[in-house]
Tab-separated table of C-alpha atoms in Angstrom:
chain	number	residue	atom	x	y	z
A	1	UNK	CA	-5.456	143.090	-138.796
A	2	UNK	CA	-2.872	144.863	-136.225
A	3	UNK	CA	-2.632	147.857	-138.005
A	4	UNK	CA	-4.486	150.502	-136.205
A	5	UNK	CA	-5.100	152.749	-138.781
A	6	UNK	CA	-5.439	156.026	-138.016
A	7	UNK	CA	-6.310	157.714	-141.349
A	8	UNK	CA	-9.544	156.032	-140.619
A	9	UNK	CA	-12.315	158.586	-140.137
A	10	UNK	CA	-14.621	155.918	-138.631
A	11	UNK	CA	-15.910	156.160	-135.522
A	12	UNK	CA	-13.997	153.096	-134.005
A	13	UNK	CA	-16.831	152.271	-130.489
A	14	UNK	CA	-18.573	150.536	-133.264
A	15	UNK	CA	-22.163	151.051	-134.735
A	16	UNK	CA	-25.417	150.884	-132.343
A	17	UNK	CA	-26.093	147.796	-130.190
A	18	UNK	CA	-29.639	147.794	-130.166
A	19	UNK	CA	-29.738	148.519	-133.808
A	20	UNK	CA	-27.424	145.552	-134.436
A	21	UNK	CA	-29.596	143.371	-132.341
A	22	UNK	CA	-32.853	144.726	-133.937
A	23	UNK	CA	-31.113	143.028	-137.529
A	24	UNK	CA	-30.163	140.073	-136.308
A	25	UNK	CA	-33.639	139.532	-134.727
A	26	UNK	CA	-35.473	140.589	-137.921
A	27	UNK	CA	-32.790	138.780	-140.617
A	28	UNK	CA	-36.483	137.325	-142.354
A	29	UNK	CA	-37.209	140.378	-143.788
A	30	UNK	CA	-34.311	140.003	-146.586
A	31	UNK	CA	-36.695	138.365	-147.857
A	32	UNK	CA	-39.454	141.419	-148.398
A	33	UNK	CA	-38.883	144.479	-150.338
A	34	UNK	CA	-38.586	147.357	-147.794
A	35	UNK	CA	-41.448	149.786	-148.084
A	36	UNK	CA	-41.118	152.292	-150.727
A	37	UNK	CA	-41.807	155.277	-148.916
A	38	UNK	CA	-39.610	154.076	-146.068
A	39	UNK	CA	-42.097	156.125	-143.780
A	40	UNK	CA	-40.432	154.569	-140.753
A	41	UNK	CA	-36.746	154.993	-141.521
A	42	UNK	CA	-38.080	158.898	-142.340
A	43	UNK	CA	-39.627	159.159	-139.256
A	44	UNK	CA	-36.559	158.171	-137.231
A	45	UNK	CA	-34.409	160.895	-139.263
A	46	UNK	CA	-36.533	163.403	-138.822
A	47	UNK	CA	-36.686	162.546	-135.020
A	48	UNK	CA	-32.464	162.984	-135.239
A	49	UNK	CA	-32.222	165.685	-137.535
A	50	UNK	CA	-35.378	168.307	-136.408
A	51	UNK	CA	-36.000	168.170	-140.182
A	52	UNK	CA	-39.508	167.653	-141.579
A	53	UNK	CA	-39.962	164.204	-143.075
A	54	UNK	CA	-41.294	165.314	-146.803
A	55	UNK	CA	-38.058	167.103	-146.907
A	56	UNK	CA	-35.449	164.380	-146.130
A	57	UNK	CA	-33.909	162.617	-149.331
A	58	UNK	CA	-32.272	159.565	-148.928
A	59	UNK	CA	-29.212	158.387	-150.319
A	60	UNK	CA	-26.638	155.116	-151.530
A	61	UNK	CA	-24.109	156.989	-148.931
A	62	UNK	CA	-23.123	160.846	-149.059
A	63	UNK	CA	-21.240	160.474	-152.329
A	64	UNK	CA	-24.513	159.396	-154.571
A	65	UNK	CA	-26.100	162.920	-153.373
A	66	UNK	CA	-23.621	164.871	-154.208
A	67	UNK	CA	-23.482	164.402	-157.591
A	68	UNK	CA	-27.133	164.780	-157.935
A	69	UNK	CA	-27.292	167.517	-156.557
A	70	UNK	CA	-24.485	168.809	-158.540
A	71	UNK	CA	-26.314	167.402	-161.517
A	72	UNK	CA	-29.409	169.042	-160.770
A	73	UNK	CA	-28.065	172.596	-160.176
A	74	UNK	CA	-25.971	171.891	-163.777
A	75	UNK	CA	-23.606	174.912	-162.666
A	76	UNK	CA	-21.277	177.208	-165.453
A	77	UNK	CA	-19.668	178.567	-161.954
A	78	UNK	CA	-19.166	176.927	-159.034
A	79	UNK	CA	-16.914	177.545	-155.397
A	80	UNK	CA	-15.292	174.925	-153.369
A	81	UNK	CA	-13.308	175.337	-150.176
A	82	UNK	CA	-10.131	174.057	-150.203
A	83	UNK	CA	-7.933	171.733	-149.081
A	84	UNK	CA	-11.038	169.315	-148.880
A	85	UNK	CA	-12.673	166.051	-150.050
A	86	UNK	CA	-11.179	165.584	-153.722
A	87	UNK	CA	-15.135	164.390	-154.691
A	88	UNK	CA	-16.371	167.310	-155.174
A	89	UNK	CA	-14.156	168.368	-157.736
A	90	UNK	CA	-14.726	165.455	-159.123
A	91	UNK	CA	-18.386	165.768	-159.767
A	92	UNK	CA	-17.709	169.636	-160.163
A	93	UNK	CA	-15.221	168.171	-163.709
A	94	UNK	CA	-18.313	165.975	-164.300
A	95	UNK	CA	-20.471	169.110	-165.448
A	96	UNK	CA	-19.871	170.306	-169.404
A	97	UNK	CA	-18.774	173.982	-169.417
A	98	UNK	CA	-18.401	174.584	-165.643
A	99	UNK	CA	-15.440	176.995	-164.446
A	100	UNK	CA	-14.403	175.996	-161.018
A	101	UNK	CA	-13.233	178.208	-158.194
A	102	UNK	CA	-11.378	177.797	-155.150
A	103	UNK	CA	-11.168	179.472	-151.929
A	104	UNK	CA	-8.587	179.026	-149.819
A	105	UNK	CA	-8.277	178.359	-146.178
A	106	UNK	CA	-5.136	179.778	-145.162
A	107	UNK	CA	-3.178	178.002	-142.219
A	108	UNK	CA	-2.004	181.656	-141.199
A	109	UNK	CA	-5.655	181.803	-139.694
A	110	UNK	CA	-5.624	178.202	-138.727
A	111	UNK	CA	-7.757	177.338	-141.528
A	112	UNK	CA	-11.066	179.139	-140.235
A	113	UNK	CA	-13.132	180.320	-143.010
A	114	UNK	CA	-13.976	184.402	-142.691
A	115	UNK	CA	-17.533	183.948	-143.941
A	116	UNK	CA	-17.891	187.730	-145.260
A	117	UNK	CA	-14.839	187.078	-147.782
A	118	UNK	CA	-16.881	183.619	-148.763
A	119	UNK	CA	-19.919	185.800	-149.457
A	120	UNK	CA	-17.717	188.318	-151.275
A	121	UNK	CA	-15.656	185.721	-153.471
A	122	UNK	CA	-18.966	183.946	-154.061
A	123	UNK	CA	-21.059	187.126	-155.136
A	124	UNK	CA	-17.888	188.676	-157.305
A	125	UNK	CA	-17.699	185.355	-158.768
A	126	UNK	CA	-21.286	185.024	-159.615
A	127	UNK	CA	-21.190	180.941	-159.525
A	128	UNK	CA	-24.218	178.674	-159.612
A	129	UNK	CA	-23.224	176.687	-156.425
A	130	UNK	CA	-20.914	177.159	-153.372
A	131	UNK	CA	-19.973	173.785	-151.614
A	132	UNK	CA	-18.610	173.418	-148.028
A	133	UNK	CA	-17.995	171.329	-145.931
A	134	UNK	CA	-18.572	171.584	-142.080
A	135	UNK	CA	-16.562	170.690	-140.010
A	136	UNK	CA	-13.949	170.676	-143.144
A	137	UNK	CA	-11.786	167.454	-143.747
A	138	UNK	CA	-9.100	167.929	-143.312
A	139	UNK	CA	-8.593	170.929	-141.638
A	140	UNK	CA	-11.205	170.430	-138.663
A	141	UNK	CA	-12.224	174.025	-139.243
A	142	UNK	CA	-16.036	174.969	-139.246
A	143	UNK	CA	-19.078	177.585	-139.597
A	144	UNK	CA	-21.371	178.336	-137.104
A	145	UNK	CA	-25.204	178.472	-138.199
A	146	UNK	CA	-25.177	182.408	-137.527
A	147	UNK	CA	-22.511	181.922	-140.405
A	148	UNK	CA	-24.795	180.223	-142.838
A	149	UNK	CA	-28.111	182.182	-141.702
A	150	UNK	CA	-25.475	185.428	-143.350
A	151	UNK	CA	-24.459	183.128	-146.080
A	152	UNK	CA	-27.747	182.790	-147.049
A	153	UNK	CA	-28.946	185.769	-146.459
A	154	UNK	CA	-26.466	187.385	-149.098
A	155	UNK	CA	-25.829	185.481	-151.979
A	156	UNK	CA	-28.345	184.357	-154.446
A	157	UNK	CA	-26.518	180.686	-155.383
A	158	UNK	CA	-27.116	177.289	-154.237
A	159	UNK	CA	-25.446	176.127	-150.884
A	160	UNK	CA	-24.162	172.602	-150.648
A	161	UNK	CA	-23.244	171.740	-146.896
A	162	UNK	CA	-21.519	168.523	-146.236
A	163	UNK	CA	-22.460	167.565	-142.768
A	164	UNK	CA	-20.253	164.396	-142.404
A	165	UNK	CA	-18.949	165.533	-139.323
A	166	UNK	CA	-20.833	167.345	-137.699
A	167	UNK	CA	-21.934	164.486	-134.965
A	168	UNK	CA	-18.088	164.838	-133.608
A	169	UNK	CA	-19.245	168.598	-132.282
A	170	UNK	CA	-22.005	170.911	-131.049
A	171	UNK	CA	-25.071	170.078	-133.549
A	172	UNK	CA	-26.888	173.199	-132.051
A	173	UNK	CA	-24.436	175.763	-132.522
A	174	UNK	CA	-22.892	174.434	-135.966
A	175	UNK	CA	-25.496	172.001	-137.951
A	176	UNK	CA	-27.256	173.826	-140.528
A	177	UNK	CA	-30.309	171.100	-140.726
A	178	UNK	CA	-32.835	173.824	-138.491
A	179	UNK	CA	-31.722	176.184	-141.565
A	180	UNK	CA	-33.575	174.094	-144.572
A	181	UNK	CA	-36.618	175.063	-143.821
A	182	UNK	CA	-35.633	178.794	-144.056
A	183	UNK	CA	-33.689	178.683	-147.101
A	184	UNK	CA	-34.941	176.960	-150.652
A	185	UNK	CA	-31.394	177.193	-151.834
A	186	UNK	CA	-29.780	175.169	-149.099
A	187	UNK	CA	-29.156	171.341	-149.215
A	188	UNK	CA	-27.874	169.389	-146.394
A	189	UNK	CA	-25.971	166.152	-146.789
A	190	UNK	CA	-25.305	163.876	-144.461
A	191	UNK	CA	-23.844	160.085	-144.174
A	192	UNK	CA	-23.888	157.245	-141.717
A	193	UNK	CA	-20.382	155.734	-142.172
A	194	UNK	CA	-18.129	157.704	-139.873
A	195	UNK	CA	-20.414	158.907	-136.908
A	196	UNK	CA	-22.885	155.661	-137.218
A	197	UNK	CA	-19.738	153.250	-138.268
A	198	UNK	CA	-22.044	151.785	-140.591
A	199	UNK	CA	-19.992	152.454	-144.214
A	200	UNK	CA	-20.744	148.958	-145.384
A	201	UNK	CA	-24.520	149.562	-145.390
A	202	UNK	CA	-24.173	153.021	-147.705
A	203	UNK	CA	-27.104	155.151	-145.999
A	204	UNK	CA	-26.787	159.035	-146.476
A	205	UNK	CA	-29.910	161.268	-146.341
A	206	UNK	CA	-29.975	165.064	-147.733
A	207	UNK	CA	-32.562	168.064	-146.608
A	208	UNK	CA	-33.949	170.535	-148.587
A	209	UNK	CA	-37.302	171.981	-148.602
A	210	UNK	CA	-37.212	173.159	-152.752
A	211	UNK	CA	-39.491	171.492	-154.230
A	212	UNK	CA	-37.507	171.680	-157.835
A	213	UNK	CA	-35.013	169.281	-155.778
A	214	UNK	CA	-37.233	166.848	-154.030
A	215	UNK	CA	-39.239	166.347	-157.666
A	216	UNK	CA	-35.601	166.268	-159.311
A	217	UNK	CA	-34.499	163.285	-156.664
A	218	UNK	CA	-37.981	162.016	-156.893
A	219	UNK	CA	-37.493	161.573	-160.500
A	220	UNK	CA	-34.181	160.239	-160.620
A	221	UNK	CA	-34.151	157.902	-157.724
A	222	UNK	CA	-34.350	154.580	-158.133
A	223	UNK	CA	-37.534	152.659	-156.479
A	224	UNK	CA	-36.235	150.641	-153.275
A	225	UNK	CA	-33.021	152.622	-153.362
A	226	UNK	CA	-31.958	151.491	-150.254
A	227	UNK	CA	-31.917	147.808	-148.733
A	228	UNK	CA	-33.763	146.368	-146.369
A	229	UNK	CA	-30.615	145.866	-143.637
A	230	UNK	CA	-29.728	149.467	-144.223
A	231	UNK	CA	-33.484	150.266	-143.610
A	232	UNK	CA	-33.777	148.197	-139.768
A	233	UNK	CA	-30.369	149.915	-139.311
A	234	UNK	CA	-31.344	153.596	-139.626
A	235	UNK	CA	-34.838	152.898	-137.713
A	236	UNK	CA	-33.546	151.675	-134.931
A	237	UNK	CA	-29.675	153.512	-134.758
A	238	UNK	CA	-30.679	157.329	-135.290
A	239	UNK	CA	-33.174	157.436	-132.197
A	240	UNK	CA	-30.687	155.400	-129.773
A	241	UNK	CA	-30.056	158.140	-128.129
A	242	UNK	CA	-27.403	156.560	-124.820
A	243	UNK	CA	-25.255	155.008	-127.880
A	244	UNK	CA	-25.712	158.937	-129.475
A	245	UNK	CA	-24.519	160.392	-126.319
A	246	UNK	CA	-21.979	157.602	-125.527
A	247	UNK	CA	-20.133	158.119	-128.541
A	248	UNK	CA	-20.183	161.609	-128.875
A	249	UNK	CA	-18.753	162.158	-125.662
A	250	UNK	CA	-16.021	158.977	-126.158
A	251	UNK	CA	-14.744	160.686	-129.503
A	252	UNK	CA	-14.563	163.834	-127.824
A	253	UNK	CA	-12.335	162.636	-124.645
A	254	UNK	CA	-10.391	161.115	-127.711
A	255	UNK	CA	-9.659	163.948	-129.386
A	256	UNK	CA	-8.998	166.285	-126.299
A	257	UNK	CA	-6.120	163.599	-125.239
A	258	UNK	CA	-4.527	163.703	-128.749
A	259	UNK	CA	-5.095	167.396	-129.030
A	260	UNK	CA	-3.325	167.966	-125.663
A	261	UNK	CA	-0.406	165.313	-126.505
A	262	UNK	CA	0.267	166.050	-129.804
A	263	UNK	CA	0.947	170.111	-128.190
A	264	UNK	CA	3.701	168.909	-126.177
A	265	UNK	CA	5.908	168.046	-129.488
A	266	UNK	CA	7.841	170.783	-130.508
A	267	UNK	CA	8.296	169.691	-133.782
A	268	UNK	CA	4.695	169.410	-134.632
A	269	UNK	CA	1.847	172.475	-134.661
A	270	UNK	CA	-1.466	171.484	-133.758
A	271	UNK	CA	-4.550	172.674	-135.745
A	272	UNK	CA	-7.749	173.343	-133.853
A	273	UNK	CA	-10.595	170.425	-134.651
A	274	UNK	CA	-14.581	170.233	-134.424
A	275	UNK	CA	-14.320	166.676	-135.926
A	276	UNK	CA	-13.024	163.426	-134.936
A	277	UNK	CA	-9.628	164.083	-136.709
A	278	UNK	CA	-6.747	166.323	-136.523
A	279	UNK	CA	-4.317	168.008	-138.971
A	280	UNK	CA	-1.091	168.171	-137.677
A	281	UNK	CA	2.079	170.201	-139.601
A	282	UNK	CA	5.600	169.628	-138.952
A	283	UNK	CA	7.308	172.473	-138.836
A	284	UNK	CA	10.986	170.861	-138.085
A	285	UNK	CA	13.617	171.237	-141.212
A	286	UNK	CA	14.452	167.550	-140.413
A	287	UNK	CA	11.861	165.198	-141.410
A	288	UNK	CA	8.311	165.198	-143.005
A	289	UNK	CA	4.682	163.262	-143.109
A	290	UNK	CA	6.576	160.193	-144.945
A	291	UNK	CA	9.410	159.456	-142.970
A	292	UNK	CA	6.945	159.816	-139.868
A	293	UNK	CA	4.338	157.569	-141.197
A	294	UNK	CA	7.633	154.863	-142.082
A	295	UNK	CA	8.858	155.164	-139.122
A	296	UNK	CA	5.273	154.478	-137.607
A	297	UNK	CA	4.350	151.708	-139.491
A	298	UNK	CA	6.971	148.992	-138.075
A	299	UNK	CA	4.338	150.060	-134.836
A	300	UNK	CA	1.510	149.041	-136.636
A	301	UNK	CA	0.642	152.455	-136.683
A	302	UNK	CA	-0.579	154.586	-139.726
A	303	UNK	CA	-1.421	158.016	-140.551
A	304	UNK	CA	-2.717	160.085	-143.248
A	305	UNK	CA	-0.132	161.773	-145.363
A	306	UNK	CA	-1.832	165.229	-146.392
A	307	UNK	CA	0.298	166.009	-149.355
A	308	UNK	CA	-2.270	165.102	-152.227
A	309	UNK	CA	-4.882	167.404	-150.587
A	310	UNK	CA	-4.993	171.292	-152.449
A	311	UNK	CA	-2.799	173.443	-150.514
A	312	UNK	CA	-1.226	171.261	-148.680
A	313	UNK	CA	2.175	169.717	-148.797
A	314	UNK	CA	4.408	166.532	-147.681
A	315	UNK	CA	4.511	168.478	-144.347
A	316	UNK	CA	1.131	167.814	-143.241
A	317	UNK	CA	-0.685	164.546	-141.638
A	318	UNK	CA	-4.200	163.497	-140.013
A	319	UNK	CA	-4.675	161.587	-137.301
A	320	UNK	CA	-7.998	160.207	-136.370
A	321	UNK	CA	-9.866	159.353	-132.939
A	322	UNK	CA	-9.311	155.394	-132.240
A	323	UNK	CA	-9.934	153.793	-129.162
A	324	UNK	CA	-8.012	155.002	-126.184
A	325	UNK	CA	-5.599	152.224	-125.899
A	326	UNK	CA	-4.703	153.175	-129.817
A	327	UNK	CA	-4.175	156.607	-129.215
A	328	UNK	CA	-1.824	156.064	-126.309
A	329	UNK	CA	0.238	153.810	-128.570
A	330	UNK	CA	0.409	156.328	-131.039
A	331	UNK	CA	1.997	159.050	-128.453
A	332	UNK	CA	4.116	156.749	-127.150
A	333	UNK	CA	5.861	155.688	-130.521
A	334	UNK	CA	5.934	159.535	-131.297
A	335	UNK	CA	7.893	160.093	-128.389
A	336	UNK	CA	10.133	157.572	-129.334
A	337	UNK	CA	10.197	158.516	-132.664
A	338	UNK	CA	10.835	162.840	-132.201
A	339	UNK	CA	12.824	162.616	-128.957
């Protein structure tokens, strides 16, 4: 219970109020199914995401889309960006016969992607599907939608965008939903659990306007896929827009006062971030992620060692955005702890 955990991607202000108070008002309706199309919860998505409702998908979380998706594009050659969210290799291992590539983020650039050499490695490789994900966990790094309009534009594969993150930063200028429309070949995931802080109720929703996918999802989607809580939640939650504002702006004051902190230490280098995380190296001779995060811990403080991710090694860490009082405690034990 004291830990303040701080490998926690979860937006920590808590989920909506009035979409809390909407369940708790409307508990009776555990006992009706929800309604199959789930017209209403589609309506307030498409209201969020600009997308048009007969081309949202809806999900058990993120994680069930992405291996559908993966399923349905059945790829011999496939691209992930690395380091990033072990899953998709996962799924990737899941397919008979596929070859997987990597490419690289290299901290020499501070992990920014060069989207001509993606569309170069991608083409020379010939592969089935590319997968990003933007902003990237854990690096923080992202591509603009003028990126994925030239993405799209010149390859021929299938595009899986994981936009987890992309609430924590300028939807306008980086989210790729606008783009589905455009492009059959794109499909655009996104969850509920770290924005929305509403893991436990397992809502994700994809886009895609190819009809080969929506019949595919169609087909293998289980009737009344999601629950009736999760249902009131997403009505009511993705068209409060002062909570949408609120929190957006909250994480970001967050993250600006770690970013800025974190600078000061001489021992540490700073990565740039468009989510609500940041991946720190430490670049002194004397100590590394584990020996920080012990020496944290007695604080109740913990961080993400970064060592298991691709690329990365026992030199790395992530913090995440808590609430302000957390993140002071946090610089204040480092400065204990590295002066």
């Amino acid at each position: 219970k004291d830990i303040r955990d701080f490998s926690s991607n979860i937006n920590p202000f808590g989920a909506s109020q009035k979409a809390l108070e909407y369940v708790k008002q409307h508990l009776q309706n555990v006992s009706i199914y929800p309604d199959p199309e789930y017209l209403k919860l589609k309506q307030s998505i498409s209201s969020y995401s600009n997308a048009n409702i007969e081309n949202i998908i809806l999900g058990e979380g993120a994680t069930g889309l992405i291996s559908k998706f993966i399923q349905f594009v059945n790829p011999k050659r496939s691209m992930v960006m690395i380091p990033a969210y072990s899953e998709y290799h996962s799924e990737l291992n899941k397919i008979e016969g596929n070859t997987i590539f990597s490419y690289s983020l290299k901290k020499e650039n501070f992990f920014r992607g060069n989207i001509s050499d993606v569309i170069e490695k991608s083409n020379e490789k010939q592969v089935d599907i590319l997968i990003l994900c933007n902003p990237n966990n854990p690096t923080g790094s992202i591509f603009s939608q003028d990126d994925i309009c030239r993405l799209m534009e010149h390859t021929s594969c299938y595009v899986m965008i994981d936009e987890t993150y992309i609430e924590f930063t300028d939807k306008n200028k980086y989210s790729s939903t606008p783009l589905t429309t455009k492009y059959k070949k794109l499909f655009v995931i996104r969850g509920t659990s770290k924005f929305f802080s509403t893991p436990g109720i397992r809502l994700g929703y994809g886009l895609c306007s190819d009809e080969r996918v929506l019949d595919f999802f169609q087909l293998h989607t289980d009737l009344w896929n999601i629950n009736i809580i999760a249902t009131m939640m997403g009505e009511k939650m993705f068209i409060d827009t002062d909570y949408i504002e609120e929190t957006s702006q909250k994480i970001c004051t967050e993250r600006d006062y770690l970013m800025k902190e974190l600078s000061f230490f001489d021992q540490i280098k700073v990565y740039p971030s468009y989510g609500n995380f940041i991946l720190c190296e430490i670049i002194s001779d004397k100590f590394d992620a584990d020996y920080l995060y012990d020496k944290l811990i007695p604080d109740a403080l913990a961080i993400r060692n970064c060592a298991n991710f691709e690329t990365l090694n026992e030199k790395f860490f992530r913090i995440c955005t808590l609430l302000p009082e957390d993140n002071q405690k946090l610089i204040h034990s480092l400065k204990n702890i590295l002066s």
